[in-house]
XYZ file of C-alpha atoms in Angstrom:
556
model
C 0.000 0.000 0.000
C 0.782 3.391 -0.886
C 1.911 5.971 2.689
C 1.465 3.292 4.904
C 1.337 4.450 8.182
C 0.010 1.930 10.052
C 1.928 -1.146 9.780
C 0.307 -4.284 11.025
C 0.845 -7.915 9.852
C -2.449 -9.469 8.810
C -1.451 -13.206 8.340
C -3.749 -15.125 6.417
C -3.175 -19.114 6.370
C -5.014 -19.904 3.797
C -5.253 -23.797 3.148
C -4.862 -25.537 0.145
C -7.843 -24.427 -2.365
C -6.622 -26.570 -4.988
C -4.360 -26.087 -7.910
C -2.433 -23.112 -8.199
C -2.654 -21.007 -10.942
C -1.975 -23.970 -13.706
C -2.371 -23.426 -17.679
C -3.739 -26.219 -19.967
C -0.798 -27.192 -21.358
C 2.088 -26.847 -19.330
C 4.300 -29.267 -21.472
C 6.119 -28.269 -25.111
C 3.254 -29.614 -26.497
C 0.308 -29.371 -24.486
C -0.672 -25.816 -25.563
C -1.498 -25.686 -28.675
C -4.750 -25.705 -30.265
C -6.304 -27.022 -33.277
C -8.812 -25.104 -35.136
C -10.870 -26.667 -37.553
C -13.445 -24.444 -38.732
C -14.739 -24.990 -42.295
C -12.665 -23.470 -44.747
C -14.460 -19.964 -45.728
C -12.695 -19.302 -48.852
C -14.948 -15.978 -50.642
C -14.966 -14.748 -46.853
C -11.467 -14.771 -46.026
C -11.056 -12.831 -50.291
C -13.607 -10.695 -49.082
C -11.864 -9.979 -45.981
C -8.421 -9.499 -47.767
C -10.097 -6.782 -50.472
C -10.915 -4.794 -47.721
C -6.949 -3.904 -46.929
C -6.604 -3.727 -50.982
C -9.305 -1.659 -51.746
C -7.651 1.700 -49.721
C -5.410 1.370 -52.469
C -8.042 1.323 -55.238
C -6.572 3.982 -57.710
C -3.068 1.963 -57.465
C -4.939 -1.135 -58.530
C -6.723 0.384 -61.092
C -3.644 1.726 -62.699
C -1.822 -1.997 -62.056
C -4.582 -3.387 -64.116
C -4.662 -1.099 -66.648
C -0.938 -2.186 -67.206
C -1.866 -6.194 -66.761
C -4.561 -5.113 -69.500
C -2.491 -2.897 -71.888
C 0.338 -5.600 -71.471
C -1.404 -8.618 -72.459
C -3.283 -7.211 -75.160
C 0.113 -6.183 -77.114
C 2.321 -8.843 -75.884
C -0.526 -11.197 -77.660
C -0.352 -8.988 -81.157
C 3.155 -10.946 -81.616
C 1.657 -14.081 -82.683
C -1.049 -12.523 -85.347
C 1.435 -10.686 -86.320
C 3.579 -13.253 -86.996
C 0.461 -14.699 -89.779
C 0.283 -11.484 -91.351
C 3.727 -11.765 -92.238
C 3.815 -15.333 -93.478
C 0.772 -14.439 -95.148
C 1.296 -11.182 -96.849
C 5.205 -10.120 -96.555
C 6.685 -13.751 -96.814
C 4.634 -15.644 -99.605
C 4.659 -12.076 -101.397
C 8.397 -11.795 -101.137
C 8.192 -8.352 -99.515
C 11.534 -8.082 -97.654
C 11.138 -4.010 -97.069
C 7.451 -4.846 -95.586
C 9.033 -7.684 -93.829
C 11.316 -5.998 -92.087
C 8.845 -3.437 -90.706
C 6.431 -5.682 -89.510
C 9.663 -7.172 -87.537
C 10.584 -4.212 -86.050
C 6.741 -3.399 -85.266
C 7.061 -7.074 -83.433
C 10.007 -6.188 -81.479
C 8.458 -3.092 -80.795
C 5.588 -4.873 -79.050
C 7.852 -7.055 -76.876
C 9.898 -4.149 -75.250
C 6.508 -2.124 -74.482
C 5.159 -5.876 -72.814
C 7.989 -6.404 -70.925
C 8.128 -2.763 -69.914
C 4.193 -2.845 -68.614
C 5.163 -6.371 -67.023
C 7.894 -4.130 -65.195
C 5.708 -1.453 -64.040
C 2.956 -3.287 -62.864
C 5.099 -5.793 -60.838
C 6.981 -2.713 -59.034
C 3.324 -1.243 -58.745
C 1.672 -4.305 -56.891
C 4.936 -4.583 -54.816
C 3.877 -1.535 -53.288
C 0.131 -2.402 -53.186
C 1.261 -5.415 -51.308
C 3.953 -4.117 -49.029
C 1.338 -1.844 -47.647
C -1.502 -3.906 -47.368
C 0.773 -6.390 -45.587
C 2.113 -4.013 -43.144
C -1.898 -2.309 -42.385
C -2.781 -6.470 -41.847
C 0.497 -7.058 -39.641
C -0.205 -3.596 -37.834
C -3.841 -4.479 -37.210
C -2.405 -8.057 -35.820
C -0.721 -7.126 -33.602
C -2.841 -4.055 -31.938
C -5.272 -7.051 -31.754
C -2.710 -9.314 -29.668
C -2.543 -6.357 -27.121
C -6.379 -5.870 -26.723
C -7.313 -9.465 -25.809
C -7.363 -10.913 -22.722
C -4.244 -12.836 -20.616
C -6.669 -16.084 -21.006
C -5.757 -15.742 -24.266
C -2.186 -16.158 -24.174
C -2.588 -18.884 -21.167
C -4.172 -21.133 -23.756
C -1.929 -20.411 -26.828
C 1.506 -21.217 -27.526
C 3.651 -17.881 -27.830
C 5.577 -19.836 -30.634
C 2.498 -20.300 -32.633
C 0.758 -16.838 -32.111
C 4.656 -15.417 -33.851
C 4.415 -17.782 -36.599
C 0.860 -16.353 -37.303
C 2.004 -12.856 -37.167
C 5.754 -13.906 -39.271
C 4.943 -16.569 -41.328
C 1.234 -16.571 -42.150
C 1.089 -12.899 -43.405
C 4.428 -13.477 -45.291
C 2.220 -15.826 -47.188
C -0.251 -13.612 -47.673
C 2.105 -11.129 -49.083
C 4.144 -13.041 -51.600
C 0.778 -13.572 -53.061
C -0.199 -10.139 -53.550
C 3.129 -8.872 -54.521
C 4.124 -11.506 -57.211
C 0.692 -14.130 -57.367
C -1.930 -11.503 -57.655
C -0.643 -9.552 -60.599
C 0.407 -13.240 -62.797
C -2.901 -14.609 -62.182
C -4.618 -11.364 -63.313
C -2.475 -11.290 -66.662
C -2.946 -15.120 -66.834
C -6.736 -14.800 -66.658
C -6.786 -11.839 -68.705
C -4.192 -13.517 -71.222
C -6.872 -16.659 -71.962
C -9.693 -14.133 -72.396
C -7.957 -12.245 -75.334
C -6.834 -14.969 -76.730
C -10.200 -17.020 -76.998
C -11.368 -13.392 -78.394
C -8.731 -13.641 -80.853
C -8.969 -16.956 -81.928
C -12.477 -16.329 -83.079
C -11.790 -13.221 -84.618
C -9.282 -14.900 -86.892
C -10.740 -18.471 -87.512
C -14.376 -19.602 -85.478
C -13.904 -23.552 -86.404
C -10.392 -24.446 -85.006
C -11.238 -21.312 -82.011
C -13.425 -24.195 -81.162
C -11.614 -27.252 -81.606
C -8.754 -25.160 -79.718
C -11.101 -24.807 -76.690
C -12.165 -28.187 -76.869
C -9.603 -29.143 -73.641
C -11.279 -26.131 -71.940
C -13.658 -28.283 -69.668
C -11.192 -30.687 -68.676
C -8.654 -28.164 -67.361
C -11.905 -26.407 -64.971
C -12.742 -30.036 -63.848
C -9.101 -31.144 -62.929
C -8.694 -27.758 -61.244
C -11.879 -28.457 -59.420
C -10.791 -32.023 -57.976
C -7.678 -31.080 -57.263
C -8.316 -27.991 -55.397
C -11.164 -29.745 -52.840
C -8.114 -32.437 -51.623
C -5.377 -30.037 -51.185
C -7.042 -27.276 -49.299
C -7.018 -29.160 -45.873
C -3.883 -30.381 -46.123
C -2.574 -26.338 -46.626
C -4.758 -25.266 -43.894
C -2.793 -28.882 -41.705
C 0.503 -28.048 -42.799
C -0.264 -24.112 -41.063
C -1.409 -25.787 -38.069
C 1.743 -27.516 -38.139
C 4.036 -24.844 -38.825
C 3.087 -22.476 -35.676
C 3.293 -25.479 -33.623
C 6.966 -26.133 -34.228
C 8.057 -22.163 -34.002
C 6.263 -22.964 -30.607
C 8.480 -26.045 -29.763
C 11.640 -23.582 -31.357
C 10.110 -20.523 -29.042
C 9.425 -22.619 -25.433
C 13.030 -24.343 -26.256
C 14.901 -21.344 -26.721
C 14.001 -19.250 -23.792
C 13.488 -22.476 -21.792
C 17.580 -23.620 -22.924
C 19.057 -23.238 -19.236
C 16.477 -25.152 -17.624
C 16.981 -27.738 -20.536
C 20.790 -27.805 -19.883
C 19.948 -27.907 -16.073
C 18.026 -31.043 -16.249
C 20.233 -32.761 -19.007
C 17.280 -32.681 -21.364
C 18.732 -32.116 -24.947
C 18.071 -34.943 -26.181
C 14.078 -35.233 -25.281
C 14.227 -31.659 -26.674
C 15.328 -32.811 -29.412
C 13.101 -35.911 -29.856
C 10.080 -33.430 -29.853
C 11.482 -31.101 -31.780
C 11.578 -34.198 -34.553
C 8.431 -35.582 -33.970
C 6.548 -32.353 -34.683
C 9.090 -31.550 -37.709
C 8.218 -35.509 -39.058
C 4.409 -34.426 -38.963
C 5.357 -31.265 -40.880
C 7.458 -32.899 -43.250
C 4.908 -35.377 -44.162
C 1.529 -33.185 -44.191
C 3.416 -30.452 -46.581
C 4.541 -33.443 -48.804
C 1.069 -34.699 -48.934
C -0.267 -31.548 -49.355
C 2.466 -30.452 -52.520
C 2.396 -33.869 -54.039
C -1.090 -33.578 -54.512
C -1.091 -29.495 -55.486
C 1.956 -30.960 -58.029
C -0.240 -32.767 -59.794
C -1.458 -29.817 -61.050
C 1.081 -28.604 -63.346
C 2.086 -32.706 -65.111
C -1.786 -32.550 -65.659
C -2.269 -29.075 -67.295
C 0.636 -29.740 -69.830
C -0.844 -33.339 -70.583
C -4.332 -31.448 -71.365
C -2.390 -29.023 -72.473
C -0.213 -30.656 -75.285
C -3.555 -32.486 -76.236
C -4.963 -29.467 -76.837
C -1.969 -28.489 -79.111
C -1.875 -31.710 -81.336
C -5.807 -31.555 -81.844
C -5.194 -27.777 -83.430
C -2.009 -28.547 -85.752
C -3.940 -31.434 -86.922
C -7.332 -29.416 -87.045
C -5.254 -26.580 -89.038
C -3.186 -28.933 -91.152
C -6.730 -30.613 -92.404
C -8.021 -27.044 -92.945
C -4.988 -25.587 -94.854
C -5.130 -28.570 -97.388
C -8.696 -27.974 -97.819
C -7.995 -24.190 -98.564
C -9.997 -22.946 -95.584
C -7.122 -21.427 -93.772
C -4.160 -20.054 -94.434
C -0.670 -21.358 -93.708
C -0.418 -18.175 -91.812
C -3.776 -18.602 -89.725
C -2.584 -22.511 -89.163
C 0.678 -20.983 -87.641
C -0.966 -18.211 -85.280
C -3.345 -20.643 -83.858
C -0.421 -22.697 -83.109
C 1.012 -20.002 -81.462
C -2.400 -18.870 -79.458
C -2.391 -22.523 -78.236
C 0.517 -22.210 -76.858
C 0.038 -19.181 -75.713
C -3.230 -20.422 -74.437
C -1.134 -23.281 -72.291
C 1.127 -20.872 -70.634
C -1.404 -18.950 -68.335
C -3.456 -22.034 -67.339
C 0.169 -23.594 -66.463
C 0.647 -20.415 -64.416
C -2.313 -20.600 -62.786
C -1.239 -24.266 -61.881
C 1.841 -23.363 -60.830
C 0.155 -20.406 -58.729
C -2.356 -22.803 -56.636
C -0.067 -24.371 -53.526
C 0.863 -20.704 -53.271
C -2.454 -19.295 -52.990
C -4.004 -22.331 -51.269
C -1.190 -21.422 -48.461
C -2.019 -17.807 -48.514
C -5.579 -18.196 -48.008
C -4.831 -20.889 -45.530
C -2.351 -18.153 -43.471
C -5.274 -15.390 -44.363
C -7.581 -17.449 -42.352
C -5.303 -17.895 -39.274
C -4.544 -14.469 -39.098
C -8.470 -13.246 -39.527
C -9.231 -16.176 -36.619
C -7.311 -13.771 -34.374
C -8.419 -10.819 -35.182
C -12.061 -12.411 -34.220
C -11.251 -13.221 -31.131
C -13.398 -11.237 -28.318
C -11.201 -8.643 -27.229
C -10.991 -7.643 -23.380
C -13.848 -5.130 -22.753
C -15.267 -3.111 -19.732
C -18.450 -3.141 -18.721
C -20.777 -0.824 -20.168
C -21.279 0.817 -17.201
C -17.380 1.332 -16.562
C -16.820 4.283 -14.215
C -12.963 6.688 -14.713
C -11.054 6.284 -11.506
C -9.425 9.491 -10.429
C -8.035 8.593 -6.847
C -7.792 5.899 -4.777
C -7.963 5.538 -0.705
C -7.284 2.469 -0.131
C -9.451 0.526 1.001
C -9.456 -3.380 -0.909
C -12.519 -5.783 0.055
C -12.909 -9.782 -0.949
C -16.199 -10.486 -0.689
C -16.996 -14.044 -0.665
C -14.275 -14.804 -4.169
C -14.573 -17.819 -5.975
C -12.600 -18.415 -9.461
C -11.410 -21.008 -11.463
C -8.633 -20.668 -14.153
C -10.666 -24.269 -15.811
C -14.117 -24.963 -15.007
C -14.573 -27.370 -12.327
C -11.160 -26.991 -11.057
C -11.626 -24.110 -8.552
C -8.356 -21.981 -7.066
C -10.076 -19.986 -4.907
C -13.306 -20.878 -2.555
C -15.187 -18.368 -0.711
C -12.066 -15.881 0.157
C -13.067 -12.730 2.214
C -10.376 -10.294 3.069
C -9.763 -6.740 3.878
C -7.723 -4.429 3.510
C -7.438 -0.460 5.288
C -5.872 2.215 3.091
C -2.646 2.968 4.318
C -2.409 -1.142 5.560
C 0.419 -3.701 4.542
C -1.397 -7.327 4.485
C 0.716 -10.305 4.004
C -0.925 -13.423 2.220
C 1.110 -16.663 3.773
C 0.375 -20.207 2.437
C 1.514 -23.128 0.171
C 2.294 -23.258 -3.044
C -1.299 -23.344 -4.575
C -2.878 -21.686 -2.473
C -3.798 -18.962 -4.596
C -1.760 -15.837 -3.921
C -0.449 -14.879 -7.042
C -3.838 -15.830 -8.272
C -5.902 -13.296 -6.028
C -3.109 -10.170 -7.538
C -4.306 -11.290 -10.762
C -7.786 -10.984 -9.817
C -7.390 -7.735 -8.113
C -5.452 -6.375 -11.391
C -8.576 -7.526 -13.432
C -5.965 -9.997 -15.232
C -8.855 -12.419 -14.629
C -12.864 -11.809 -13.352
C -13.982 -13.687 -10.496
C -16.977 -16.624 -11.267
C -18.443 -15.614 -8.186
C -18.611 -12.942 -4.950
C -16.816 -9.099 -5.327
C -13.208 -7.273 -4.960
C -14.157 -3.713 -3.622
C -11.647 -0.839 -4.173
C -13.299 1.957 -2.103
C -16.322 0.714 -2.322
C -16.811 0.177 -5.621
C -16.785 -2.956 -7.391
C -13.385 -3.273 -9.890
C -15.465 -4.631 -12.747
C -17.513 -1.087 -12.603
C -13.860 0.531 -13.116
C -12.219 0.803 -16.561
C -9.477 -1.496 -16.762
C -6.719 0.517 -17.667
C -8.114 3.240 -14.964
C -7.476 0.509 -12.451
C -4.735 -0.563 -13.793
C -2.826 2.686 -13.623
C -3.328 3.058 -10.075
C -2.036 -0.142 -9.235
C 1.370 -1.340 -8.912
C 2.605 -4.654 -9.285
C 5.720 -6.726 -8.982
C 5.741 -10.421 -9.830
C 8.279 -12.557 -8.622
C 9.130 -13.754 -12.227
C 9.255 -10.227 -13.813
C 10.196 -9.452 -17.420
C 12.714 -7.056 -18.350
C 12.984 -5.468 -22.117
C 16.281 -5.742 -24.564
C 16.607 -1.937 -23.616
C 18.684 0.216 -21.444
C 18.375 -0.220 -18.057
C 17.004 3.589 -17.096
C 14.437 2.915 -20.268
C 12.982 -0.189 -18.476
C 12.665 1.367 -15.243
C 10.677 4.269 -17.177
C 8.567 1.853 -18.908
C 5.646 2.556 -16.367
C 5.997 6.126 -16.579
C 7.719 7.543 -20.230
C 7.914 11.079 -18.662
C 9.817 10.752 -15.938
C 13.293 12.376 -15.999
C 16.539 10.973 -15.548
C 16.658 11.924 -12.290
C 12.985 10.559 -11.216
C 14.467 7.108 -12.422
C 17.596 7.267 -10.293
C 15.873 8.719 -7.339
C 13.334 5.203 -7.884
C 15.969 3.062 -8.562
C 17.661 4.425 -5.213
C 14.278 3.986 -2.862
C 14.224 0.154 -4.697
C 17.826 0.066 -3.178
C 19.390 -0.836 -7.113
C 21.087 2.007 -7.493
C 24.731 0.645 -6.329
C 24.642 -2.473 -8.698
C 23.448 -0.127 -11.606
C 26.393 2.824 -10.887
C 28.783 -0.594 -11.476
C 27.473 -2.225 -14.861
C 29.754 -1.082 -17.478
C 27.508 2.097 -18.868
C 25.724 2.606 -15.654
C 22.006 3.484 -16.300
C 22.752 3.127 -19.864
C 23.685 -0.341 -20.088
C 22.067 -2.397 -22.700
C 19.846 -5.867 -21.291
C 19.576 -8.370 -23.313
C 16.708 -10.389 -23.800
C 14.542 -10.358 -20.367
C 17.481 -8.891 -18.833
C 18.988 -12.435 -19.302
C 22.663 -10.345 -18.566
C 21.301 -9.524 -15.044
C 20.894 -11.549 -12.113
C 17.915 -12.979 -10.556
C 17.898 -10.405 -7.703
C 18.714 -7.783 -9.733
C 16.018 -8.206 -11.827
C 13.877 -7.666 -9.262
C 15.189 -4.882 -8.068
C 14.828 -3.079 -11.541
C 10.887 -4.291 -11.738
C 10.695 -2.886 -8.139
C 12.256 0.783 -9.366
C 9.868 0.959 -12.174
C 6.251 0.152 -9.625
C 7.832 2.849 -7.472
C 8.655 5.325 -10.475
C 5.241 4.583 -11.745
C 4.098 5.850 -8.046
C 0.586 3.721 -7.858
C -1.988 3.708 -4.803
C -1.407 0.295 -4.360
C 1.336 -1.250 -4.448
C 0.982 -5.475 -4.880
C 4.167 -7.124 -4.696
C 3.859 -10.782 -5.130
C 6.830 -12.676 -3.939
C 9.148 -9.777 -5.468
C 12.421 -10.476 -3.253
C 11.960 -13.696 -3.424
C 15.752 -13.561 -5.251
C 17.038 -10.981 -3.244
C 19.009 -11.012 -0.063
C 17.589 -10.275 3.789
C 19.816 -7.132 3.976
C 18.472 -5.245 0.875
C 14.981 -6.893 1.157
C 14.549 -5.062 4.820
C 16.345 -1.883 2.979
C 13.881 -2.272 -0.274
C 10.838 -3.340 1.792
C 11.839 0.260 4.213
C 11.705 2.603 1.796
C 9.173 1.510 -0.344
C 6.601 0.488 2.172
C 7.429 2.699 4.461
């Protein structure tokens, strides 16, 4: 408590109330979740054109160059008839060699368009991408600690990482080839018929057998994309628990069972994205089988028709070339579907977190300006799993300006009644009074500011040490921090790392010690100067000496 005054020692033995504060899945494995909602493949597109469409005029001008590219990269092969037609069989060298240059003409202006419109769509994408990863994450810090007790951290990175990468290499190179490849087969049928209607149709003859293969193909590989995810975030889970877990692993002489999960979840990986790609390969063997077919039918259709003088030689030879051409966007589009089955797959993972409920107050929420004191149990019950209850019936009080002491096992539910009091968690049953006034009836962050806490396993940023004792408070000066760090008694062991306050921490402060640690998440509830001040098992690291000093000054 904040000014206490009065100092009195309010033991309370509680007794076991059963389990302590236990997650579902404490094991490398035994977090993470499966979700296997129907695939909702026009909702998650729909979803995805909302982040493209604030970039509307872009895409219109990226398919104006996919349009104006494919329409005069396809002039080549008519072309290419009018001059065995007219310049060839009429021995017209000068004509000839203008019609070539007009062809090579065409090409450069393609490829140029093809240019443009990629570096376009990269930027189309990029942005999109970074809105959708933005969004993400502002998500991940509005929902609830349940949440994150039920999700591997692992797999919830590989969502945000690997998932939306998906997402953008589609947009940025798939989105652009399969709108030239679509519009490529739609200019071509036009031209085909323009030029010859009798082998336009014997050329589209394949046509229903490529939309039916497609068809097949696509309703067995879809699940297995949407698996191999799945699988995916749970091994950057096993990577992310073994990682930050690696002294504990060393401790215990584990390396080797680390390692034995670490395979068994890569085997599962390795053989759902095998599945999953053999049968998305058959895609592209099938498309040029059709494909060629489609090619032999029209050189024999146009051979037949040139003998019987109802095509040219230089017809015959364009619609050999348009049948080709033809082949070349529906093999893109083959070649196109594992990557877009994955990116829809990742679209939907990321979109099934941004669904989740987000942590809300009450309607009724009331601002807290000030508080007294005064904290009331009131008959608390709550259970981190249904039917496993932590706490039974706990009544407690506490005066304003009062330092209460919570003593029992392991279990028992003290770390688990500072959650409840921080509104980490809502209790299933009874009240917690701050003044009077019920916390759930109190915006969150409100009661959040006013509070202090200090767990005994604290987390420290890969920042300077005087930046992660400001953390609670961004305003306070340099010599606000120090004059904190001094009342949390860490100001000697600062003044002797090698840049003082401006030493650099590694990871969760993994450079500092235990006690240290503490002593730093100590300076920074004290800088942040709450009402109440919870520290749950804070010094546990630190010795009796600068306990009594730390425990003085701040609780004085």
């Amino acid at each position: 408590m904040s000014e206490q005054r009065k100092r009195s020692s309010d033991q309370i033995q509680g007794p076991p109330m059963g389990p302590g504060p236990m997650r579902p899945g404490g094991g490398p494995m035994g977090m993470f979740q499966q979700h296997a909602k129907p695939k909702d493949v026009r909702g998650t597109l729909l979803r995805l054109w909302e982040y493209l469409k604030r970039q509307r005029w872009m895409l219109m001008g990226v398919a104006f160059l996919v349009i104006a590219s494919s329409i005069i990269d396809l002039l080549g092969p008519y072309l290419m008839g009018v001059a065995l037609d007219r310049f060839i069989g009429g021995g017209d060298l000068p004509g000839l060699a203008r019609l070539v240059g007009l062809m090579i003409l065409t090409y450069v202006v393609a490829a140029a368009g093809i240019w443009l419109q990629t570096y376009l769509m990269a930027g189309v994408a990029q942005r999109a991408v970074r809105e959708m990863r933005q969004d993400l994450f502002a998500k991940l810090q509005t929902l609830p600690l349940r949440f994150f007790d039920q999700r591997a951290h692992g797999e919830l990175m590989s969502r945000l990482t690997n998932d939306v990468e998906n997402i953008n290499n589609i947009l940025a190179n798939g989105l652009t080839q399969l709108m030239s490849s679509v519009l490529g087969i739609v200019v071509v049928i036009v031209l085909m018929f323009a030029i010859n209607v009798p082998l336009a149709v014997v050329s589209l003859i394949v046509m229903p057998l490529t939309y039916v293969s497609t068809r097949v193909i696509a309703k067995r590989t879809r699940p297995g994309f949407r698996e191999m995810q799945n699988i995916l975030g749970e091994l950057n889970g096993v990577i992310e628990e073994t990682v930050t877990g690696e002294r504990t692993v060393k401790a215990f002489v584990r390396e080797e069972a680390t390692i034995e999960s670490f395979c068994e979840v890569n085997t599962r990986l390795r053989k759902v994205a095998m599945r999953a790609r053999t049968l998305a390969g058959f895609m592209g063997p099938m498309m040029n089988m059709v494909n060629h077919l489609g090619l032999a039918v029209v050189a024999c259709a146009g051979g037949w028709l040139a003998v019987a003088g109802l095509a040219t030689v230089g017809v015959v030879a364009s619609f050999v070339n348009y049948a080709q051409r033809l082949s070349r966007p529906l093999g893109m589009i083959a070649n196109l579907f594992a990557m877009i089955q994955s990116a829809l797959a990742g679209a939907e993972r990321v979109f099934e977190i941004m669904d989740e409920t987000p942590e809300q107050d009450a309607p009724n929420a009331q601002a807290l300006t000030h508080i007294n004191g005064e904290v009331v149990f009131d008959r608390v019950c709550f259970s981190y799993e249904p039917g496993a209850p932590v706490l039974k019936d706990v009544t407690l009080r506490a005066e304003p300006g009062q330092m209460v002491a919570l003593v029992g096992p392991t279990g028992a539910g003290k770390t688990t009644i500072a959650n409840l009091l921080t509104r980490f968690y809502d209790v299933d049953s009874g009240a917690i009074c701050i003044d009077g006034q019920d916390v759930r009836e109190i915006k969150k962050d409100d009661l959040r500011l006013k509070l202090g806490l200090v767990l005994q396993d604290n987390f420290l940023f890969a920042d300077s040490v005087i930046e992660n004792i400001r953390y609670g408070r961004p305003d306070a000066t340099d010599d606000e921090v120090i004059a904190a760090a001094q009342l949390a008694n860490a100001d000697a062991f600062i003044r002797h790392l090698p840049h003082g306050y401006k030493t650099e921490l590694t990871e969760r402060g993994s450079n500092l010690s235990q006690g240290q640690r503490q002593l730093l998440a100590i300076a920074r509830a004290v800088l942040a100067d709450p009402d109440i001040l919870i520290l749950d098992e804070a010094t546990s690291n630190v010795d009796t000496r600068t306990e009594n000093t730390c425990k003085r000054r701040c609780c004085g």
